[in-house]
Coordinates of C-alpha atoms in Angstrom, one line a residue:
Chain A
M1 CA 5.2 8.7 -12.3
S2 CA 3.4 11.7 -13.7
G3 CA 0.6 13.3 -11.7
E4 CA -1.4 14.2 -14.9
P5 CA -4.9 12.8 -14.7
E6 CA -5.0 11.7 -18.4
V7 CA -1.8 9.7 -17.8
H8 CA -3.5 7.9 -14.9
E9 CA -6.5 7.1 -17.1
E10 CA -4.4 5.5 -19.8
F11 CA -2.5 3.6 -17.2
E12 CA -5.6 2.5 -15.4
A13 CA -7.1 1.2 -18.7
R14 CA -4.0 -1.0 -19.1
L15 CA -4.5 -2.3 -15.5
K16 CA -8.2 -2.9 -16.1
A17 CA -7.4 -5.2 -19.0
Y18 CA -6.2 -7.8 -16.5
E19 CA -9.6 -8.1 -14.8
G20 CA -11.0 -11.6 -15.3
R21 CA -7.7 -13.2 -16.3
P22 CA -6.3 -16.1 -14.3
A23 CA -3.8 -15.3 -11.5
A24 CA -3.0 -18.9 -10.7
A25 CA -3.9 -21.9 -12.7
T26 CA -4.0 -25.4 -11.3
G27 CA -2.0 -24.6 -8.3
V28 CA -1.0 -27.5 -6.1
G29 CA -0.5 -27.1 -2.4
R30 CA 3.2 -27.7 -1.4
D31 CA 2.1 -30.2 1.2
P32 CA -1.1 -32.1 1.9
V33 CA -3.0 -30.8 4.9
N34 CA -0.8 -32.1 7.8
E35 CA -0.5 -32.2 11.5
P36 CA 2.8 -30.4 11.9
M37 CA 1.7 -27.3 10.0
I38 CA -1.6 -27.3 12.0
R39 CA 0.4 -27.5 15.2
H40 CA 2.7 -24.7 14.2
W41 CA -0.3 -22.5 13.3
C42 CA -2.1 -23.2 16.6
E43 CA 1.0 -22.5 18.6
A44 CA 1.6 -19.2 16.8
M45 CA -2.0 -18.1 17.2
G46 CA -2.3 -19.4 20.8
D47 CA -5.3 -21.4 19.5
T48 CA -6.0 -24.4 21.9
G49 CA -9.2 -25.4 20.2
P50 CA -9.8 -29.1 20.7
A51 CA -11.0 -29.6 17.1
Y52 CA -7.4 -29.2 15.9
T53 CA -5.8 -32.1 17.8
G54 CA -6.5 -35.8 18.2
P55 CA -7.4 -38.5 15.7
D56 CA -10.3 -36.6 14.2
A57 CA -8.5 -33.3 13.9
I58 CA -9.5 -30.7 11.4
A59 CA -7.3 -27.8 10.3
P60 CA -8.3 -24.4 11.6
P61 CA -10.5 -23.1 8.8
T62 CA -8.6 -19.8 8.8
M63 CA -5.6 -21.8 7.5
L64 CA -7.3 -22.0 4.1
Q65 CA -4.9 -19.7 2.4
A66 CA -1.8 -21.1 4.2
W67 CA -2.2 -24.4 2.2
T68 CA -1.8 -22.5 -1.0
M69 CA 1.2 -20.4 0.0
A70 CA 4.4 -20.9 -1.9
G71 CA 6.8 -20.1 1.0
L72 CA 10.3 -19.1 0.1
T73 CA 10.1 -20.4 -3.4
R74 CA 8.3 -18.8 -6.3
R75 CA 4.9 -20.1 -7.3
P76 CA 5.2 -22.0 -10.5
E77 CA 1.4 -21.8 -11.0
R78 CA 1.3 -18.1 -11.0
T79 CA 0.2 -16.9 -14.4
A80 CA 2.1 -14.7 -16.9
A81 CA -0.9 -12.3 -16.7
Y82 CA -0.6 -11.9 -12.9
D83 CA 3.2 -11.5 -13.2
E84 CA 2.7 -8.8 -15.9
L85 CA 0.1 -6.9 -13.8
L86 CA 2.5 -6.8 -10.9
A87 CA 5.4 -5.9 -13.1
L88 CA 3.4 -3.0 -14.6
L89 CA 2.7 -1.7 -11.1
D90 CA 6.3 -2.2 -9.9
G91 CA 7.6 -0.5 -13.0
S92 CA 5.4 2.6 -12.4
G93 CA 6.8 2.9 -8.9
H94 CA 4.1 1.0 -7.0
H95 CA 6.6 -1.5 -5.7
A96 CA 5.4 -1.9 -2.2
V97 CA 2.6 -4.3 -1.3
V98 CA 0.3 -4.7 1.6
A99 CA -2.7 -7.0 2.0
T100 CA -5.8 -5.1 3.1
D101 CA -8.8 -7.4 2.9
C102 CA -9.4 -11.1 3.2
E103 CA -12.8 -12.8 2.8
Q104 CA -13.0 -16.6 3.2
E105 CA -15.9 -19.0 3.0
Y106 CA -15.5 -22.5 4.3
L107 CA -17.6 -25.2 2.6
R108 CA -16.1 -28.3 4.3
P109 CA -13.3 -28.8 6.9
L110 CA -9.8 -29.8 5.8
R111 CA -8.3 -32.8 7.4
P112 CA -4.8 -34.2 7.5
G113 CA -4.1 -36.0 4.3
D114 CA -6.3 -33.7 2.1
E115 CA -4.5 -32.9 -1.2
I116 CA -4.9 -29.2 -2.0
T117 CA -5.4 -27.7 -5.5
F118 CA -6.5 -24.2 -6.3
D119 CA -7.3 -21.7 -9.1
S120 CA -7.2 -18.0 -8.8
V121 CA -8.6 -15.2 -10.9
I122 CA -7.8 -11.5 -11.0
E123 CA -11.3 -10.2 -10.0
S124 CA -10.7 -6.5 -10.1
V125 CA -8.1 -3.7 -10.2
S126 CA -9.1 -0.4 -8.7
G127 CA -8.6 3.0 -9.9
R128 CA -5.7 5.0 -8.4
K129 CA -6.3 5.5 -4.7
T130 CA -4.5 7.7 -2.2
T131 CA -3.9 6.1 1.1
K132 CA -1.9 6.8 4.2
L133 CA 0.8 4.5 3.0
G134 CA 1.0 6.1 -0.4
A135 CA -0.9 6.2 -3.7
G136 CA -1.6 3.0 -5.4
Y137 CA -4.0 0.4 -6.8
F138 CA -6.0 -2.3 -5.1
V139 CA -5.8 -5.7 -6.8
T140 CA -8.4 -8.3 -5.8
T141 CA -8.0 -12.0 -6.5
R142 CA -10.5 -14.8 -5.9
T143 CA -9.2 -18.3 -5.2
D144 CA -11.1 -21.5 -5.2
V145 CA -9.4 -24.1 -2.9
R146 CA -10.2 -27.8 -3.5
A147 CA -9.4 -30.8 -1.5
G148 CA -9.3 -34.0 -3.4
G149 CA -10.9 -32.1 -6.3
E150 CA -13.9 -31.0 -4.2
L151 CA -14.5 -27.3 -3.5
A152 CA -13.5 -26.8 0.2
G153 CA -13.5 -23.0 0.4
T154 CA -13.2 -19.8 -1.4
H155 CA -10.9 -17.0 -0.7
R156 CA -11.0 -13.4 -1.8
F157 CA -7.8 -11.4 -1.2
R158 CA -7.1 -7.7 -1.8
I159 CA -3.7 -6.2 -1.9
L160 CA -2.6 -2.6 -2.3
K161 CA 0.3 -2.1 -4.6
Y162 CA 1.6 1.4 -3.7
A163 CA 4.4 3.9 -3.9
P164 CA 5.5 4.5 -0.3
A165 CA 4.5 8.1 0.7
H166 CA 7.4 8.7 2.9
R167 CA 10.3 6.6 1.9
S168 CA 13.2 6.4 4.4
S169 CA 15.8 4.4 2.5
K170 CA 17.9 4.5 5.7
P171 CA 17.1 5.6 9.2
A172 CA 18.2 9.2 9.9
E173 CA 21.7 9.2 11.3
R174 CA 22.8 11.9 13.8
R175 CA 26.0 13.7 13.5
P176 CA 28.6 12.6 16.0
R177 CA 28.4 14.7 19.2
P178 CA 31.4 17.0 20.1
V179 CA 33.4 16.1 23.1
V180 CA 32.8 18.8 25.7
N181 CA 35.1 19.0 28.7
R182 CA 36.3 21.5 31.2
D183 CA 38.9 22.9 28.9
N184 CA 36.6 23.6 26.0
A185 CA 33.2 24.0 27.6
G186 CA 33.3 27.8 27.2
F187 CA 33.7 27.3 23.4
W188 CA 30.6 25.2 23.1
E189 CA 28.6 27.5 25.4
G190 CA 29.5 30.2 22.9
V191 CA 28.4 28.1 19.9
A192 CA 25.1 27.5 21.7
R193 CA 24.4 31.2 21.6
H194 CA 25.9 31.6 18.1
A195 CA 29.2 33.1 19.1
L196 CA 32.6 31.7 18.0
L197 CA 34.8 32.5 21.0
I198 CA 38.6 32.6 20.7
Q199 CA 40.8 32.3 23.8
R200 CA 43.1 35.2 24.6
C201 CA 46.0 35.0 27.0
T202 CA 45.5 37.7 29.6
A203 CA 49.3 37.8 30.2
C204 CA 50.6 38.2 26.6
A205 CA 47.4 38.8 24.7
T206 CA 48.1 36.0 22.2
L207 CA 44.9 34.5 20.7
R208 CA 44.7 30.7 20.5
F209 CA 42.5 28.2 18.9
P210 CA 41.5 25.4 19.5
W211 CA 40.9 25.9 23.2
L212 CA 43.8 24.9 25.5
P213 CA 44.4 25.2 29.3
G214 CA 47.5 27.3 28.9
C215 CA 49.0 29.9 26.6
T216 CA 51.2 28.3 23.9
S217 CA 53.3 31.4 23.7
C218 CA 54.0 32.4 27.3
G219 CA 52.6 29.4 29.3
S220 CA 50.2 31.5 31.4
P221 CA 47.0 29.7 32.5
D222 CA 45.0 32.9 32.6
W223 CA 42.8 33.8 29.7
D224 CA 39.6 35.5 28.6
T225 CA 37.8 35.4 25.2
V226 CA 37.1 37.5 22.2
E227 CA 34.3 36.9 19.8
A228 CA 35.3 36.2 16.2
S229 CA 33.9 38.7 13.7
G230 CA 33.0 35.8 11.5
E231 CA 35.1 37.0 8.5
G232 CA 37.8 34.6 7.2
T233 CA 39.4 33.0 4.2
V234 CA 40.1 29.4 3.1
Y235 CA 43.7 28.7 4.2
S236 CA 43.5 25.1 3.0
Y237 CA 40.9 22.5 2.3
V238 CA 40.2 18.9 1.4
V239 CA 37.2 17.4 -0.4
L240 CA 35.9 14.2 1.2
H241 CA 34.6 11.6 -1.3
H242 CA 35.1 8.5 0.7
P243 CA 34.3 6.9 3.1
P244 CA 30.7 7.9 3.6
F245 CA 30.3 8.2 7.3
P246 CA 26.8 8.0 8.7
A247 CA 25.1 11.4 8.7
F248 CA 27.6 12.8 6.2
E249 CA 26.9 12.9 2.5
P250 CA 30.1 13.0 0.4
P251 CA 31.4 14.7 -1.5
Y252 CA 31.8 17.7 0.8
A253 CA 34.5 20.3 1.4
V254 CA 36.3 20.7 4.8
G255 CA 38.2 23.9 5.1
L256 CA 41.0 25.1 7.3
I257 CA 39.7 28.7 7.8
E258 CA 41.9 31.5 8.7
L259 CA 39.8 33.9 10.7
A260 CA 40.3 37.7 10.4
E261 CA 41.6 37.6 14.0
G262 CA 44.5 35.3 12.8
V263 CA 43.6 31.9 14.3
R264 CA 42.6 28.9 12.1
V265 CA 39.5 26.8 12.5
I266 CA 38.4 23.6 10.8
S267 CA 34.8 23.2 9.6
N268 CA 32.7 22.6 6.6
V269 CA 32.7 25.0 3.7
V270 CA 29.1 25.4 2.6
G271 CA 27.1 27.3 0.1
V272 CA 29.4 26.7 -2.8
P273 CA 29.8 23.5 -4.8
Y274 CA 32.5 21.2 -3.2
D275 CA 34.7 21.4 -6.3
E276 CA 34.6 25.2 -6.4
V277 CA 36.2 25.8 -3.0
R278 CA 39.7 27.4 -3.4
I279 CA 42.5 28.6 -1.2
G280 CA 42.0 32.3 -0.5
M281 CA 38.3 32.1 -1.0
P282 CA 36.6 34.5 1.4
V283 CA 34.1 32.9 3.8
R284 CA 31.7 34.0 6.5
L285 CA 30.8 32.3 9.7
E286 CA 27.4 30.9 10.2
F287 CA 25.7 28.6 12.7
R288 CA 23.9 25.6 11.3
P289 CA 21.5 23.4 13.3
Y290 CA 21.9 19.7 12.4
D291 CA 19.2 18.3 14.7
D292 CA 17.3 19.3 17.8
E293 CA 20.4 19.4 19.9
L294 CA 23.4 20.1 17.7
V295 CA 24.4 23.4 16.3
L296 CA 27.8 23.8 14.6
P297 CA 29.8 26.7 13.2
V298 CA 30.3 26.4 9.4
F299 CA 31.7 28.7 6.8
R300 CA 29.8 29.9 3.8
G301 CA 31.8 30.7 0.7
V302 CA 31.4 34.3 -0.3
T303 CA 31.3 34.6 -4.0
P304 CA 32.7 37.9 -5.1
Chain B
M1 CA -26.8 -16.4 21.7
K2 CA -28.8 -13.5 20.5
A3 CA -28.4 -10.3 18.6
G4 CA -26.7 -7.6 20.7
D5 CA -24.6 -10.1 22.8
R6 CA -21.2 -8.8 23.5
L7 CA -18.2 -11.1 23.6
P8 CA -15.7 -10.6 26.4
P9 CA -12.6 -8.8 25.0
L10 CA -9.4 -10.7 24.3
E11 CA -6.1 -8.9 24.7
I12 CA -3.3 -10.0 22.5
P13 CA 0.2 -8.6 23.2
I14 CA 1.8 -8.0 19.8
T15 CA 5.2 -9.4 20.2
R16 CA 7.9 -9.7 17.6
T17 CA 7.7 -13.5 18.2
L18 CA 4.0 -13.5 17.5
I19 CA 4.4 -11.6 14.2
V20 CA 7.3 -13.8 13.0
A21 CA 5.7 -17.1 14.2
G22 CA 2.4 -16.2 12.6
A23 CA 4.2 -15.3 9.3
I24 CA 6.1 -18.5 9.2
A25 CA 3.1 -20.7 10.3
S26 CA 1.2 -19.2 7.4
R27 CA 4.2 -19.7 5.0
D28 CA 4.3 -15.9 4.3
Y29 CA 7.9 -14.8 3.8
Q30 CA 7.2 -11.2 2.8
D31 CA 10.2 -9.4 4.2
V32 CA 8.0 -6.7 6.0
H33 CA 6.8 -9.4 8.4
H34 CA 10.3 -10.4 9.6
D35 CA 13.0 -7.9 8.6
P36 CA 12.9 -4.5 10.3
D37 CA 15.4 -2.9 7.9
L38 CA 13.5 -3.9 4.8
A39 CA 10.2 -2.9 6.4
R40 CA 11.7 0.5 7.1
Q41 CA 12.9 0.9 3.5
K42 CA 9.2 0.4 2.5
G43 CA 8.1 3.2 4.8
S44 CA 7.0 1.2 7.8
P45 CA 8.6 2.0 11.2
D46 CA 9.0 -1.7 12.0
I47 CA 7.8 -5.2 10.9
F48 CA 4.1 -5.7 11.1
M49 CA 1.6 -8.6 11.4
N50 CA 0.5 -10.3 8.2
I51 CA -3.1 -10.6 7.3
L52 CA -3.1 -14.4 7.6
T53 CA -2.2 -14.1 11.3
T54 CA -4.8 -11.5 11.9
N55 CA -7.3 -13.8 10.2
G56 CA -6.2 -16.7 12.4
L57 CA -6.5 -14.6 15.6
V58 CA -10.0 -13.5 14.7
G59 CA -11.0 -17.1 14.0
R60 CA -9.5 -18.2 17.4
Y61 CA -11.4 -15.4 19.2
I62 CA -14.7 -16.7 17.9
T63 CA -14.1 -20.4 18.4
D64 CA -12.6 -19.7 21.9
H65 CA -15.9 -18.0 22.8
F66 CA -18.5 -20.3 21.2
G67 CA -16.8 -23.5 22.3
P68 CA -15.7 -26.8 20.7
R69 CA -18.8 -27.3 18.6
A70 CA -18.5 -23.9 16.9
E71 CA -17.9 -24.2 13.1
L72 CA -16.5 -21.2 11.2
R73 CA -18.4 -20.7 8.0
R74 CA -17.0 -17.3 6.8
V75 CA -14.4 -14.8 8.0
A76 CA -14.2 -11.5 6.2
I77 CA -11.8 -8.9 7.5
R78 CA -10.3 -5.6 6.5
L79 CA -7.0 -4.3 7.9
G80 CA -6.4 -0.7 9.1
A81 CA -3.7 0.3 11.5
P82 CA -0.8 -2.1 11.4
N83 CA 0.1 -4.4 14.3
H84 CA 3.7 -3.5 15.3
P85 CA 5.8 -5.1 18.0
G86 CA 5.2 -3.7 21.4
D87 CA 1.5 -2.9 20.8
T88 CA -1.5 -4.7 22.2
M89 CA -4.5 -5.6 20.2
V90 CA -7.9 -5.9 22.0
L91 CA -10.4 -8.0 20.1
T92 CA -14.1 -7.2 20.8
G93 CA -17.2 -8.7 19.2
T94 CA -20.9 -8.2 19.0
V95 CA -23.5 -10.6 17.8
E96 CA -25.2 -8.8 14.9
E97 CA -27.7 -11.4 13.8
V98 CA -28.8 -14.9 14.7
D99 CA -30.4 -17.3 12.2
G100 CA -31.2 -20.6 13.8
D101 CA -27.9 -22.1 14.9
T102 CA -25.8 -19.6 12.9
A103 CA -24.6 -16.2 14.2
T104 CA -23.0 -13.3 12.5
V105 CA -20.5 -11.6 14.7
R106 CA -19.0 -8.1 14.2
V107 CA -15.4 -8.1 15.3
V108 CA -13.0 -5.2 15.9
G109 CA -9.4 -5.5 16.9
A110 CA -8.1 -2.2 18.2
N111 CA -4.4 -1.3 18.9
G112 CA -2.6 1.8 20.0
L113 CA -2.9 3.3 16.6
G114 CA -6.6 2.6 15.9
D115 CA -8.5 -0.2 14.5
H116 CA -6.2 -2.9 13.2
V117 CA -9.0 -5.1 12.0
T118 CA -12.7 -4.8 11.4
G119 CA -14.8 -7.7 10.1
T120 CA -17.6 -10.1 10.3
V121 CA -17.5 -13.8 11.2
T122 CA -20.3 -16.3 10.5
V123 CA -20.2 -19.1 12.9
R124 CA -22.5 -22.1 13.3
V125 CA -23.0 -23.5 16.8
P126 CA -25.1 -26.7 16.6
A127 CA -27.2 -27.3 19.6

């Protein structure tokens, strides 16, 4: 929705037009006031009040609204006006709802067997309000609850229809952690200080990557390291479209990078659109933090 | 009872069971009161207590204190910080005004995030 004030004003005028219109007409309680629902309520609330049990039991007065609730089914008594008002709010991005205020007056106790009817009116629609939850509109309805046709209580209810301020459509997923063991610990220690280390056989000077306990050329177990300059080219690559693993957002390019030193490393190619990665493209090493703990070497495409 | 009287506090552990049981007992099937995933999609870190349960707990707090003859006449509450599982809400009350056998009590229910509920209850306690 636009943030322009004049747009809000026009929208608010449309919302205001619903004030005074019925929200529910001749609603009928799904069940008469009854002992099982009273018992469930008292158990949930931990309410052991003696007035709610026995032959002369009354329903807890605060259950007033519960007798009017539709439950899992839609309310047939809800008016087109109220549906329209909610649809208008939903359609403008204010799809979340939270109840904020409730004001009940009890005129006479409700007892098992009482048949409930109710009418509800849209009392007011607020101007646009910014709240911690997000910006939105307060809608207040007032309901008269009758038992056997006699007014038993009134109920004013305010909801906030809002656009969530910080939407997290899915919880943040963390990238999988690398397996660190005695053979490759030196490599990850290097990464932690933003150095890509390549093993070098101290017997025959052959460079090797990934890290291994012995030289693949002469078999010697002795080695030291050299730090990669960071220059390389795309030797080969794939673009992943599917499946979408948690913490990864396809499509993305994974490159087999030939470093200037001659060894090849697999990692993401970043900084260029996934469909513009090409074999032979020059890349440069960089270290990218993914969360508080994880830093990984990636390769940025160098556009000529 | 007289103006200025303080009601002893009532501690209510906010369990997942209480939130869900209260939602079902009040026939409130809004997903944010029972489904953590959908609650998160709507920007909440977890499910949270519905207003009908809060209302019921406030009513209980008053009738527990004033005894079996107490009749609730009016309960008006406003919600603030949500009641999430794992929190504790402490209800406190102060008698603001007494008119014959009827008292107006100011109620606050505070949790780890702040005031979950503030409101007033009018209760009649016949002699």
